[in-house]
Amino acid sequence: MSKQIRYYSARRANLLTERYRQIARQLFAEYELIAIEKLDAKEMRKKNQKGSGATNRGKNRKLAKIKPYEIALLLEQMADREGKTLLKVDSYKTSQVEFGTQYQKVVSVNGCLSTLEN
C-alpha cells in the first residue's frame, strides 16, 4: 500500500509540474514581459488569528499541493532560456482595494499609452 501511495503522489506531482510548464510556455509565447508577485511561503502560511487550527492546516495543505514556488521557478528558468523578461514584484501594497488606491484605465492611442483620469 505504501508503494502505491508514493507512486500516485509522484504521479500527481509530475502532472502538476507538466501543467505548469505548459502554462509557462503559453505565457512566454504570447508576452515578452511577465510580472509575478514575489512569493514568500512564510507569509502565505502565516496563521490566521481569526481562523481555527483546522482552517490553518487546510490552507497549508492546499499550498503544499499547488506548489506556488514551483511555477515561479519554472517561469524564471523559461525566461532565462528564451531571453524574455520576468519581473518579480514585491507584494507590499499590490492590492488596490486594501490600500484605497484608484484604478486608472490605460488607453493606447496611435501606439502611445495614456492614462484616463476621472
XYZ file of N, CA and C in Angstrom:
354
model
N 0.820 -1.203 0.000
C 0.000 0.000 0.000
C 0.862 1.264 0.000
N 1.956 1.238 0.741
C 2.827 2.399 0.826
C 3.451 2.728 -0.531
N 3.811 1.707 -1.310
C 4.383 1.937 -2.638
C 3.371 2.588 -3.564
N 2.114 2.172 -3.460
C 1.063 2.758 -4.288
C 0.853 4.232 -3.954
N 0.871 4.528 -2.669
C 0.697 5.919 -2.243
C 1.832 6.784 -2.780
N 3.062 6.304 -2.665
C 4.209 7.039 -3.186
C 4.114 7.206 -4.705
N 3.689 6.144 -5.396
C 3.560 6.183 -6.846
C 2.548 7.237 -7.275
N 1.369 7.219 -6.669
C 0.330 8.173 -7.069
C 0.661 9.595 -6.641
N 1.364 9.748 -5.537
C 1.793 11.070 -5.111
C 2.809 11.642 -6.105
N 3.754 10.826 -6.534
C 4.750 11.265 -7.517
C 4.087 11.546 -8.856
N 3.122 10.734 -9.232
C 2.423 10.935 -10.495
C 1.655 12.256 -10.491
N 0.980 12.562 -9.364
C 0.251 13.829 -9.241
C 1.217 15.005 -9.337
N 2.361 14.894 -8.678
C 3.352 15.967 -8.711
C 3.887 16.164 -10.130
N 4.123 15.081 -10.850
C 4.615 15.186 -12.224
C 3.572 15.800 -13.145
N 2.312 15.447 -12.956
C 1.242 16.036 -13.763
C 1.145 17.536 -13.523
N 1.271 17.929 -12.272
C 1.201 19.342 -11.921
C 2.379 20.109 -12.519
N 3.568 19.539 -12.417
C 4.752 20.190 -12.973
C 4.636 20.335 -14.483
N 4.141 19.299 -15.150
C 3.965 19.365 -16.607
C 2.943 20.437 -16.990
N 1.882 20.548 -16.213
C 0.876 21.593 -16.483
C 1.473 22.980 -16.268
N 2.294 23.148 -15.241
C 2.966 24.428 -15.018
C 3.877 24.771 -16.195
N 4.567 23.776 -16.749
C 5.423 24.021 -17.916
C 4.595 24.479 -19.114
N 3.435 23.862 -19.321
C 2.562 24.266 -20.417
C 2.108 25.713 -20.252
N 1.731 26.066 -19.035
C 1.293 27.435 -18.757
C 2.432 28.413 -19.024
N 3.641 28.082 -18.573
C 4.796 28.959 -18.777
C 5.087 29.126 -20.265
N 5.030 28.027 -21.031
C 5.267 28.111 -22.478
C 4.231 29.015 -23.148
N 2.968 28.855 -22.757
C 1.904 29.677 -23.349
C 2.103 31.155 -23.025
N 2.463 31.447 -21.785
C 2.664 32.841 -21.389
C 3.813 33.479 -22.157
N 4.951 32.776 -22.240
C 6.107 33.368 -22.908
C 5.976 33.352 -24.427
N 5.107 32.521 -24.968
C 4.858 32.568 -26.409
C 4.072 33.823 -26.766
N 3.255 34.281 -25.835
C 2.395 35.432 -26.108
C 2.982 36.762 -25.639
N 3.759 36.758 -24.558
C 4.235 38.003 -23.952
C 5.750 38.030 -23.851
N 6.310 39.226 -23.963
C 7.750 39.433 -23.795
C 8.100 39.684 -22.331
N 7.166 40.261 -21.591
C 7.396 40.597 -20.185
C 6.252 40.037 -19.360
N 6.596 39.359 -18.277
C 5.591 38.833 -17.358
C 5.966 39.299 -15.956
N 4.984 39.823 -15.240
C 5.197 40.273 -13.864
C 4.448 39.336 -12.930
N 5.155 38.850 -11.910
C 4.548 37.997 -10.898
C 4.893 38.552 -9.521
N 4.140 38.131 -8.542
C 4.396 38.561 -7.174
C 5.489 37.701 -6.569
N 6.401 38.335 -5.826
C 7.412 37.563 -5.100
C 6.688 36.700 -4.082
N 6.999 35.431 -4.090
C 6.304 34.512 -3.198
C 7.102 34.316 -1.919
N 6.431 34.500 -0.812
C 7.038 34.290 0.494
C 6.190 33.251 1.223
N 6.702 32.029 1.283
C 5.928 30.936 1.865
C 5.605 31.200 3.337
N 6.498 31.868 4.023
C 6.252 32.146 5.439
C 5.034 33.050 5.613
N 4.945 34.077 4.779
C 3.792 34.976 4.846
C 2.514 34.284 4.402
N 2.624 33.433 3.386
C 1.439 32.746 2.891
C 0.892 31.764 3.921
N 1.787 31.217 4.719
C 1.370 30.214 5.697
C 1.188 30.796 7.099
N 1.236 32.105 7.186
C 1.073 32.743 8.479
C -0.275 32.364 9.077
N -0.281 32.093 10.342
C -1.517 31.664 10.992
C -2.561 32.762 10.961
N -3.756 32.359 10.658
C -4.883 33.263 10.669
C -5.358 33.377 12.118
N -5.321 34.569 12.662
C -5.684 34.750 14.070
C -7.157 34.457 14.315
N -8.014 34.737 13.324
C -9.448 34.520 13.490
C -9.822 33.067 13.248
N -9.092 32.401 12.377
C -9.437 31.041 11.980
C -9.048 30.007 13.010
N -9.600 28.836 12.846
C -9.282 27.738 13.749
C -8.030 27.024 13.261
N -7.570 26.071 14.044
C -6.416 25.270 13.660
C -6.699 24.465 12.411
N -7.933 23.996 12.252
C -8.301 23.221 11.061
C -8.222 24.085 9.813
N -8.589 25.349 9.923
C -8.512 26.269 8.782
C -7.062 26.447 8.356
N -6.185 26.658 9.331
C -4.770 26.851 9.026
C -4.157 25.584 8.433
N -4.519 24.421 8.958
C -3.995 23.163 8.414
C -4.471 22.967 6.983
N -5.737 23.296 6.718
C -6.269 23.166 5.371
C -5.562 24.074 4.390
N -5.289 25.303 4.824
C -4.591 26.265 3.964
C -3.173 25.775 3.666
N -2.482 25.269 4.678
C -1.132 24.757 4.484
C -1.125 23.541 3.569
N -2.125 22.698 3.700
C -2.226 21.504 2.858
C -2.426 21.908 1.393
N -3.282 22.896 1.160
C -3.526 23.355 -0.214
C -2.270 23.979 -0.818
N -1.546 24.766 -0.023
C -0.309 25.372 -0.514
C 0.732 24.308 -0.844
N 0.777 23.241 -0.053
C 1.726 22.160 -0.324
C 1.366 21.421 -1.605
N 0.081 21.339 -1.915
C -0.342 20.625 -3.125
C -0.113 21.437 -4.391
N -0.418 22.729 -4.370
C -0.319 23.513 -5.604
C 1.089 24.029 -5.880
N 1.935 24.090 -4.878
C 3.340 24.468 -5.019
C 3.536 25.776 -5.791
N 3.133 26.902 -5.226
C 3.267 28.175 -5.949
C 4.717 28.550 -6.246
N 5.652 28.112 -5.406
C 7.060 28.423 -5.648
C 7.554 27.721 -6.912
N 7.026 26.525 -7.176
C 7.475 25.751 -8.333
C 7.139 26.450 -9.651
N 5.945 27.002 -9.753
C 5.604 27.701 -11.004
C 6.446 28.961 -11.166
N 6.759 29.650 -10.072
C 7.617 30.828 -10.161
C 9.018 30.428 -10.625
N 9.516 29.310 -10.117
C 10.827 28.821 -10.514
C 10.848 28.414 -11.988
N 9.795 27.736 -12.446
C 9.706 27.357 -13.859
C 9.631 28.588 -14.760
N 8.874 29.597 -14.339
C 8.794 30.831 -15.127
C 10.155 31.513 -15.219
N 10.884 31.517 -14.117
C 12.207 32.134 -14.091
C 13.171 31.387 -15.024
N 13.155 30.060 -14.961
C 14.036 29.265 -15.816
C 13.698 29.467 -17.297
N 12.406 29.467 -17.605
C 11.992 29.621 -19.001
C 12.315 31.022 -19.512
N 12.174 32.034 -18.663
C 12.512 33.402 -19.064
C 14.001 33.505 -19.396
N 14.842 32.902 -18.579
C 16.286 32.922 -18.843
C 16.618 32.185 -20.132
N 15.981 31.046 -20.332
C 16.270 30.218 -21.504
C 15.823 30.886 -22.803
N 14.667 31.554 -22.785
C 14.116 32.148 -24.002
C 14.468 33.620 -24.178
N 15.185 34.191 -23.231
C 15.585 35.593 -23.349
C 14.443 36.563 -23.118
N 13.439 36.165 -22.366
C 12.294 37.021 -22.055
C 12.522 37.660 -20.684
N 11.628 38.561 -20.303
C 11.768 39.279 -19.041
C 10.715 38.814 -18.048
N 11.171 38.449 -16.856
C 10.283 38.095 -15.758
C 10.526 39.103 -14.647
N 9.481 39.814 -14.269
C 9.571 40.841 -13.244
C 8.899 40.329 -11.984
N 9.652 40.279 -10.885
C 9.086 39.845 -9.611
C 8.772 41.093 -8.786
N 7.490 41.252 -8.470
C 7.011 42.445 -7.783
C 6.840 42.127 -6.302
N 7.265 43.064 -5.453
C 7.071 42.910 -4.022
C 5.578 42.953 -3.717
N 5.140 42.137 -2.799
C 3.705 42.027 -2.514
C 3.160 43.195 -1.693
N 4.016 44.056 -1.198
C 3.570 45.170 -0.376
C 2.740 46.145 -1.205
N 1.549 46.412 -0.771
C 0.605 47.343 -1.391
C 0.240 46.987 -2.837
N 0.145 45.724 -3.151
C -0.272 45.355 -4.507
C -1.779 45.269 -4.622
N -2.492 45.245 -3.511
C -3.945 45.176 -3.546
C -4.508 46.585 -3.583
N -5.217 46.924 -4.651
C -5.776 48.264 -4.779
C -6.898 48.497 -3.785
N -7.683 47.477 -3.523
C -8.838 47.629 -2.652
C -8.397 47.867 -1.212
N -7.416 47.117 -0.760
C -6.999 47.192 0.632
C -6.426 48.553 0.994
N -5.671 49.160 0.093
C -4.999 50.400 0.413
C -5.676 51.628 -0.183
N -6.828 51.445 -0.809
C -7.630 52.571 -1.262
C -7.103 53.318 -2.464
N -6.264 52.723 -3.264
C -5.796 53.414 -4.457
C -6.862 53.345 -5.536
N -6.797 54.236 -6.475
C -7.783 54.331 -7.536
C -7.326 53.551 -8.761
N -8.269 52.977 -9.457
C -7.985 52.310 -10.725
C -7.898 53.356 -11.817
N -6.880 53.272 -12.636
C -6.736 54.193 -13.752
C -6.694 53.378 -15.037
N -7.573 53.704 -15.953
C -7.641 52.983 -17.209
C -6.561 53.509 -18.144
N -5.791 52.589 -18.732
C -4.728 52.946 -19.654
C -5.218 52.648 -21.065
N -5.107 53.645 -21.928
C -5.606 53.529 -23.289
C -4.451 53.769 -24.257
N -4.413 52.986 -25.328
C -3.403 53.170 -26.359
C -4.020 53.930 -27.535
N -3.448 55.092 -27.828
C -3.906 55.891 -28.953
C -2.720 56.072 -29.888
N -2.831 55.508 -31.074
C -1.760 55.585 -32.075
C -0.422 55.130 -31.517
N -0.457 54.061 -30.733
C 0.780 53.488 -30.192
C 1.298 54.172 -28.942
N 0.667 55.258 -28.488
C 1.104 55.970 -27.278
C 0.157 55.612 -26.149
N 0.721 55.282 -25.003
C -0.111 54.953 -23.841
C -0.410 56.209 -23.066
N -1.668 56.344 -22.647
C -2.061 57.468 -21.796
C -3.021 56.971 -20.737
N -3.094 57.684 -19.638
C -3.949 57.328 -18.508
C -5.177 58.218 -18.511
N -6.342 57.606 -18.394
C -7.582 58.367 -18.288
C -7.870 58.630 -16.818
N -8.047 59.861 -16.463
C -8.357 60.217 -15.079
C -9.829 60.564 -15.003
N -10.441 60.214 -13.841
C -11.876 60.517 -13.642
C -12.073 61.964 -13.270
